[in-house]
mmCIF file of C-alpha atoms in Angstrom:
data_model
loop_
_atom_site.group_PDB
_atom_site.id
_atom_site.type_symbol
_atom_site.label_atom_id
_atom_site.label_comp_id
_atom_site.label_asym_id
_atom_site.label_seq_id
_atom_site.Cartn_x
_atom_site.Cartn_y
_atom_site.Cartn_z
ATOM 1 C CA MET Q 1 60.552 -30.871 65.433
ATOM 2 C CA ARG Q 2 59.040 -30.840 68.889
ATOM 3 C CA PRO Q 3 57.394 -27.970 70.764
ATOM 4 C CA ASP Q 4 59.476 -26.332 73.487
ATOM 5 C CA THR Q 5 58.188 -24.794 76.705
ATOM 6 C CA ALA Q 6 57.671 -21.397 75.053
ATOM 7 C CA GLY Q 7 55.442 -22.710 72.248
ATOM 8 C CA ALA Q 8 58.055 -22.648 69.491
ATOM 9 C CA HIS Q 9 59.401 -25.752 67.769
ATOM 10 C CA VAL Q 10 62.833 -27.117 68.549
ATOM 11 C CA LEU Q 11 64.992 -27.660 65.467
ATOM 12 C CA SER Q 12 67.377 -30.566 64.944
ATOM 13 C CA ARG Q 13 71.105 -29.958 64.575
ATOM 14 C CA GLU Q 14 70.817 -30.717 60.850
ATOM 15 C CA GLU Q 15 67.991 -28.176 60.454
ATOM 16 C CA CYS Q 16 70.001 -25.602 62.426
ATOM 17 C CA ILE Q 17 73.088 -25.984 60.220
ATOM 18 C CA GLY Q 18 70.948 -25.751 57.081
ATOM 19 C CA LEU Q 19 69.328 -22.532 58.279
ATOM 20 C CA LEU Q 20 72.700 -21.041 59.304
ATOM 21 C CA ALA Q 21 73.966 -21.773 55.788
ATOM 22 C CA SER Q 22 71.036 -19.798 54.360
ATOM 23 C CA ALA Q 23 71.580 -16.636 56.422
ATOM 24 C CA PRO Q 24 73.333 -13.603 54.898
ATOM 25 C CA ILE Q 25 74.382 -12.224 58.274
ATOM 26 C CA GLY Q 26 74.886 -13.449 61.823
ATOM 27 C CA ARG Q 27 75.740 -11.981 65.193
ATOM 28 C CA ILE Q 28 78.759 -12.832 67.290
ATOM 29 C CA VAL Q 29 78.117 -12.662 71.043
ATOM 30 C CA PHE Q 30 81.054 -12.171 73.349
ATOM 31 C CA THR Q 31 82.348 -10.297 76.371
ATOM 32 C CA ASP Q 32 84.046 -6.936 75.863
ATOM 33 C CA ARG Q 33 85.674 -5.338 78.883
ATOM 34 C CA ALA Q 34 83.517 -7.457 81.218
ATOM 35 C CA LEU Q 35 80.270 -6.395 79.501
ATOM 36 C CA PRO Q 36 78.045 -8.497 77.237
ATOM 37 C CA ALA Q 37 78.599 -7.531 73.605
ATOM 38 C CA VAL Q 38 77.121 -8.454 70.246
ATOM 39 C CA GLN Q 39 78.034 -7.492 66.708
ATOM 40 C CA PRO Q 40 76.508 -8.355 63.332
ATOM 41 C CA VAL Q 41 78.977 -9.881 60.884
ATOM 42 C CA GLY Q 42 79.001 -11.450 57.465
ATOM 43 C CA PHE Q 43 79.971 -15.112 57.694
ATOM 44 C CA CYS Q 44 80.003 -18.397 55.876
ATOM 45 C CA LEU Q 45 80.180 -22.032 56.880
ATOM 46 C CA ASP Q 46 83.195 -24.243 56.346
ATOM 47 C CA GLY Q 47 81.655 -27.636 57.025
ATOM 48 C CA GLU Q 48 80.013 -26.978 60.409
ATOM 49 C CA ASP Q 49 82.487 -24.247 61.401
ATOM 50 C CA ILE Q 50 81.409 -20.612 61.254
ATOM 51 C CA VAL Q 51 84.017 -18.447 59.517
ATOM 52 C CA ILE Q 52 84.180 -14.674 59.910
ATOM 53 C CA ARG Q 53 86.715 -12.004 59.043
ATOM 54 C CA ALA Q 54 87.802 -9.430 61.608
ATOM 55 C CA VAL Q 55 89.975 -6.333 61.668
ATOM 56 C CA GLU Q 56 93.109 -6.843 63.805
ATOM 57 C CA GLY Q 57 92.748 -4.891 67.050
ATOM 58 C CA SER Q 58 88.937 -4.849 66.924
ATOM 59 C CA ALA Q 59 86.618 -6.192 69.628
ATOM 60 C CA VAL Q 60 85.630 -9.063 67.328
ATOM 61 C CA ALA Q 61 89.295 -9.977 66.753
ATOM 62 C CA ALA Q 62 89.702 -10.129 70.540
ATOM 63 C CA THR Q 63 87.191 -13.001 70.703
ATOM 64 C CA ARG Q 64 89.862 -15.439 69.559
ATOM 65 C CA ASP Q 65 90.566 -18.004 72.278
ATOM 66 C CA ALA Q 66 87.211 -17.337 73.950
ATOM 67 C CA VAL Q 67 83.937 -19.217 74.035
ATOM 68 C CA VAL Q 68 81.465 -17.203 71.979
ATOM 69 C CA ALA Q 69 77.913 -17.577 70.749
ATOM 70 C CA PHE Q 70 76.889 -17.004 67.165
ATOM 71 C CA GLU Q 71 73.285 -16.320 66.246
ATOM 72 C CA ALA Q 72 71.330 -15.969 63.027
ATOM 73 C CA ASP Q 73 67.604 -15.573 62.591
ATOM 74 C CA ASP Q 74 64.896 -14.585 60.160
ATOM 75 C CA PHE Q 75 61.499 -13.314 61.237
ATOM 76 C CA ASP Q 76 58.527 -12.098 59.257
ATOM 77 C CA SER Q 77 56.678 -9.500 61.321
ATOM 78 C CA ARG Q 78 53.608 -9.739 59.062
ATOM 79 C CA THR Q 79 53.005 -13.474 59.539
ATOM 80 C CA ARG Q 80 54.779 -13.579 62.928
ATOM 81 C CA THR Q 81 56.732 -16.646 61.901
ATOM 82 C CA GLY Q 82 60.458 -17.218 61.812
ATOM 83 C CA TRP Q 83 63.431 -19.060 63.151
ATOM 84 C CA SER Q 84 66.578 -18.521 65.160
ATOM 85 C CA VAL Q 85 69.692 -20.623 65.556
ATOM 86 C CA THR Q 86 72.491 -20.182 68.081
ATOM 87 C CA ALA Q 87 75.823 -21.970 67.996
ATOM 88 C CA VAL Q 88 78.316 -21.896 70.849
ATOM 89 C CA GLY Q 89 81.970 -22.724 70.398
ATOM 90 C CA TYR Q 90 85.557 -21.848 71.129
ATOM 91 C CA ALA Q 91 86.678 -19.160 68.669
ATOM 92 C CA ARG Q 92 90.169 -19.358 67.286
ATOM 93 C CA ALA Q 93 92.166 -17.257 64.875
ATOM 94 C CA VAL Q 94 93.390 -19.125 61.810
ATOM 95 C CA SER Q 95 97.165 -18.874 61.464
ATOM 96 C CA ASP Q 96 98.044 -21.711 59.088
ATOM 97 C CA PRO Q 97 98.851 -20.152 55.662
ATOM 98 C CA VAL Q 98 97.416 -23.149 53.789
ATOM 99 C CA GLU Q 99 94.125 -22.870 55.688
ATOM 100 C CA ILE Q 100 94.064 -19.070 55.198
ATOM 101 C CA ALA Q 101 94.489 -19.564 51.455
ATOM 102 C CA ARG Q 102 91.644 -22.079 51.424
ATOM 103 C CA LEU Q 103 89.332 -19.844 53.501
ATOM 104 C CA SER Q 104 90.146 -16.874 51.246
ATOM 105 C CA ALA Q 105 88.389 -18.704 48.424
ATOM 106 C CA LEU Q 106 85.133 -19.056 50.391
ATOM 107 C CA PRO Q 107 82.178 -16.793 49.449
ATOM 108 C CA LEU Q 108 82.630 -14.769 52.632
ATOM 109 C CA THR Q 109 81.221 -11.269 52.291
ATOM 110 C CA THR Q 110 82.126 -8.503 54.671
ATOM 111 C CA TRP Q 111 79.804 -5.547 54.998
ATOM 112 C CA VAL Q 112 82.241 -2.744 55.592
ATOM 113 C CA PRO Q 113 85.055 -1.592 53.290
ATOM 114 C CA GLY Q 114 88.266 -3.370 54.150
ATOM 115 C CA GLY Q 115 86.440 -5.989 56.152
ATOM 116 C CA GLY Q 116 89.385 -7.434 57.987
ATOM 117 C CA THR Q 117 92.163 -9.805 57.159
ATOM 118 C CA LEU Q 118 91.978 -11.997 60.252
ATOM 119 C CA PHE Q 119 90.002 -15.213 59.812
ATOM 120 C CA ILE Q 120 88.237 -16.479 62.925
ATOM 121 C CA LYS Q 121 86.641 -19.921 63.077
ATOM 122 C CA ILE Q 122 83.911 -20.882 65.509
ATOM 123 C CA PRO Q 123 83.147 -24.598 65.518
ATOM 124 C CA ALA Q 124 79.445 -25.206 66.135
ATOM 125 C CA GLU Q 125 80.063 -27.317 69.219
ATOM 126 C CA LEU Q 126 76.633 -26.670 70.718
ATOM 127 C CA VAL Q 127 73.754 -25.793 68.414
ATOM 128 C CA ALA Q 128 70.200 -24.907 69.340
ATOM 129 C CA GLY Q 129 67.416 -23.541 67.226
ATOM 130 C CA ARG Q 130 63.715 -22.827 67.333
ATOM 131 C CA CYS Q 131 61.112 -21.911 64.797
ATOM 132 C CA ILE Q 132 57.647 -20.401 65.047
ATOM 133 C CA ARG Q 133 55.038 -21.492 62.518
ATOM 134 C CA HIS Q 134 51.381 -20.678 62.816
ATOM 135 C CA MET U 1 77.552 10.563 61.983
ATOM 136 C CA ARG U 2 81.261 9.905 61.844
ATOM 137 C CA PRO U 3 83.099 6.949 60.302
ATOM 138 C CA ASP U 4 84.425 4.344 62.732
ATOM 139 C CA THR U 5 87.574 2.282 62.333
ATOM 140 C CA ALA U 6 85.716 -0.444 60.431
ATOM 141 C CA GLY U 7 84.339 1.897 57.743
ATOM 142 C CA ALA U 8 80.789 2.121 59.092
ATOM 143 C CA HIS U 9 79.214 5.293 60.480
ATOM 144 C CA VAL U 10 78.753 5.830 64.189
ATOM 145 C CA LEU U 11 75.195 6.773 65.173
ATOM 146 C CA SER U 12 74.261 9.273 67.871
ATOM 147 C CA ARG U 13 72.327 8.158 70.945
ATOM 148 C CA GLU U 14 69.213 9.857 69.549
ATOM 149 C CA GLU U 15 69.569 8.032 66.211
ATOM 150 C CA CYS U 16 70.102 4.737 68.070
ATOM 151 C CA ILE U 17 66.942 5.140 70.175
ATOM 152 C CA GLY U 18 64.940 6.078 67.065
ATOM 153 C CA LEU U 19 66.125 2.979 65.204
ATOM 154 C CA LEU U 20 65.436 0.743 68.213
ATOM 155 C CA ALA U 21 61.894 2.114 68.294
ATOM 156 C CA SER U 22 61.442 1.098 64.641
ATOM 157 C CA ALA U 23 62.564 -2.536 65.061
ATOM 158 C CA PRO U 24 59.959 -5.323 65.330
ATOM 159 C CA ILE U 25 62.335 -7.691 67.126
ATOM 160 C CA GLY U 26 65.534 -7.509 69.135
ATOM 161 C CA ARG U 27 67.955 -9.905 70.736
ATOM 162 C CA ILE U 28 68.779 -10.134 74.413
ATOM 163 C CA VAL U 29 72.378 -11.146 75.114
ATOM 164 C CA PHE U 30 73.186 -12.714 78.457
ATOM 165 C CA THR U 31 75.066 -15.478 80.213
ATOM 166 C CA ASP U 32 73.349 -18.830 80.688
ATOM 167 C CA ARG U 33 75.127 -21.400 82.836
ATOM 168 C CA ALA U 34 78.461 -19.617 82.264
ATOM 169 C CA LEU U 35 78.056 -19.648 78.472
ATOM 170 C CA PRO U 36 77.268 -16.700 76.191
ATOM 171 C CA ALA U 37 73.620 -16.787 75.159
ATOM 172 C CA VAL U 38 71.356 -14.799 72.859
ATOM 173 C CA GLN U 39 67.645 -14.965 72.190
ATOM 174 C CA PRO U 40 65.364 -13.009 69.832
ATOM 175 C CA VAL U 41 62.426 -11.360 71.582
ATOM 176 C CA GLY U 42 59.603 -8.995 70.801
ATOM 177 C CA PHE U 43 60.048 -5.722 72.677
ATOM 178 C CA CYS U 44 58.965 -2.140 72.890
ATOM 179 C CA LEU U 45 60.403 1.034 74.319
ATOM 180 C CA ASP U 46 59.077 2.771 77.413
ATOM 181 C CA GLY U 47 60.901 6.082 77.144
ATOM 182 C CA GLU U 48 64.478 4.869 76.712
ATOM 183 C CA ASP U 49 63.912 1.601 78.577
ATOM 184 C CA ILE U 50 63.604 -1.646 76.640
ATOM 185 C CA VAL U 51 60.624 -3.707 77.810
ATOM 186 C CA ILE U 52 60.272 -7.417 77.126
ATOM 187 C CA ARG U 53 58.007 -10.165 78.425
ATOM 188 C CA ALA U 54 59.434 -13.461 79.663
ATOM 189 C CA VAL U 55 58.100 -16.784 80.827
ATOM 190 C CA GLU U 56 58.830 -17.375 84.539
ATOM 191 C CA GLY U 57 61.565 -20.001 84.875
ATOM 192 C CA SER U 58 62.977 -19.360 81.383
ATOM 193 C CA ALA U 59 66.560 -18.381 80.601
ATOM 194 C CA VAL U 60 65.398 -14.893 79.637
ATOM 195 C CA ALA U 61 63.553 -14.499 82.966
ATOM 196 C CA ALA U 62 66.817 -15.376 84.716
ATOM 197 C CA THR U 63 68.475 -12.272 83.244
ATOM 198 C CA ARG U 64 66.774 -10.106 85.883
ATOM 199 C CA ASP U 65 69.373 -8.495 88.114
ATOM 200 C CA ALA U 66 72.108 -8.989 85.536
ATOM 201 C CA VAL U 67 73.831 -6.675 83.091
ATOM 202 C CA VAL U 68 72.637 -7.644 79.635
ATOM 203 C CA ALA U 69 73.035 -6.369 76.091
ATOM 204 C CA PHE U 70 70.129 -5.830 73.754
ATOM 205 C CA GLU U 71 70.648 -5.640 70.007
ATOM 206 C CA ALA U 72 68.473 -4.814 67.023
ATOM 207 C CA ASP U 73 69.514 -4.448 63.407
ATOM 208 C CA ASP U 74 68.254 -4.330 59.862
ATOM 209 C CA PHE U 75 70.375 -5.235 56.868
ATOM 210 C CA ASP U 76 69.600 -5.387 53.182
ATOM 211 C CA SER U 77 71.767 -8.065 51.599
ATOM 212 C CA ARG U 78 71.044 -6.759 48.094
ATOM 213 C CA THR U 79 72.325 -3.212 48.662
ATOM 214 C CA ARG U 80 74.666 -4.293 51.493
ATOM 215 C CA THR U 81 73.460 -1.440 53.661
ATOM 216 C CA GLY U 82 71.973 -1.487 57.120
ATOM 217 C CA TRP U 83 72.308 -0.572 60.747
ATOM 218 C CA SER U 84 72.743 -2.131 64.160
ATOM 219 C CA VAL U 85 72.205 -0.742 67.635
ATOM 220 C CA THR U 86 73.260 -2.289 70.929
ATOM 221 C CA ALA U 87 72.153 -1.138 74.368
ATOM 222 C CA VAL U 88 73.689 -2.348 77.599
ATOM 223 C CA GLY U 89 71.956 -2.062 80.939
ATOM 224 C CA TYR U 90 70.992 -3.688 84.196
ATOM 225 C CA ALA U 91 67.877 -5.812 83.641
ATOM 226 C CA ARG U 92 65.271 -5.845 86.347
ATOM 227 C CA ALA U 93 61.925 -7.592 86.748
ATOM 228 C CA VAL U 94 59.001 -5.234 87.232
ATOM 229 C CA SER U 95 57.127 -6.031 90.448
ATOM 230 C CA ASP U 96 55.117 -2.861 91.109
ATOM 231 C CA PRO U 97 51.449 -3.608 90.194
ATOM 232 C CA VAL U 98 50.860 -0.040 89.009
ATOM 233 C CA GLU U 99 53.840 -0.232 86.664
ATOM 234 C CA ILE U 100 52.794 -3.711 85.471
ATOM 235 C CA ALA U 101 49.327 -2.360 84.638
ATOM 236 C CA ARG U 102 50.893 0.529 82.717
ATOM 237 C CA LEU U 103 53.318 -1.740 80.805
ATOM 238 C CA SER U 104 50.469 -4.139 79.973
ATOM 239 C CA ALA U 105 48.940 -1.374 77.849
ATOM 240 C CA LEU U 106 52.087 -0.999 75.708
ATOM 241 C CA PRO U 107 52.041 -2.414 72.147
ATOM 242 C CA LEU U 108 54.380 -5.234 73.164
ATOM 243 C CA THR U 109 54.046 -8.227 70.879
ATOM 244 C CA THR U 110 55.341 -11.629 71.847
ATOM 245 C CA TRP U 111 56.047 -14.138 69.138
ATOM 246 C CA VAL U 112 55.122 -17.366 70.825
ATOM 247 C CA PRO U 113 51.711 -18.342 72.240
ATOM 248 C CA GLY U 114 51.497 -17.379 75.892
ATOM 249 C CA GLY U 115 54.486 -15.120 75.630
ATOM 250 C CA GLY U 116 55.197 -14.711 79.299
ATOM 251 C CA THR U 117 53.739 -12.681 82.106
ATOM 252 C CA LEU U 118 56.971 -11.362 83.594
ATOM 253 C CA PHE U 119 57.920 -7.871 82.472
ATOM 254 C CA ILE U 120 61.640 -7.154 82.303
ATOM 255 C CA LYS U 121 63.017 -3.653 81.803
ATOM 256 C CA ILE U 122 66.454 -2.901 80.464
ATOM 257 C CA PRO U 123 67.414 0.767 80.729
ATOM 258 C CA ALA U 124 69.567 1.815 77.768
ATOM 259 C CA GLU U 125 72.454 2.929 79.971
ATOM 260 C CA LEU U 126 75.067 2.503 77.260
ATOM 261 C CA VAL U 127 74.007 2.739 73.621
ATOM 262 C CA ALA U 128 76.124 2.265 70.524
ATOM 263 C CA GLY U 129 75.116 1.972 66.913
ATOM 264 C CA ARG U 130 76.579 1.885 63.465
ATOM 265 C CA CYS U 131 75.195 2.115 59.981
ATOM 266 C CA ILE U 132 76.550 1.196 56.573
ATOM 267 C CA ARG U 133 75.509 3.318 53.599
ATOM 268 C CA HIS U 134 77.097 3.088 50.195
#
């Protein structure tokens, strides 16, 4: 870890992936009708790819074939410590039935009933993370 | 509240502002060198405007004069309940000394040492929120 210009510590790619794997929820960041948009989603990692499930026709489903960011964090407001990790990658919808069957077996929780049948994968092409420790 | 297409409940503007006011941290969503970007920040509300502090020269400081999204949420992974609120507005840097003096008195915590001297205001022009209750 090394300090960044804002006084936090810069995390390595390996640390970032480990922290992403520990997070129960993340946030997909995209553009929706020319406006910046963000939505919390359940997710899991498949290797270093982020996997989410989306409802067909939803704004999240429309992120397929776009460059998106994906963020997870955990902060403790009492100790004022925490971390955040952001991955950026080209989202794609999974269409291969063999891959869909494999992803269906992952421990991927969705937070709303139904939860969506469309699998979207976001490879963590760029990863950046910071942590604050006092 | 009314259910949305994804099974969550849609929050009113008043509920959204109240939940934003309760959150210790939020996330500013913007574009950085043509890529989607997101960064957690301490913030507070000034009426219905989101106020953050940024370090001059940082990516967050560069969001002035851009349309940004601002998101806060709180989820309980045990009960699988929670809420999220997103505001969209035109970010501007505060330059009026009288307004800077007034904003300096707000209970605005920054998480990193230093924390930035530039005040940025994001009016909550568009607000949307959802909650999940089982």
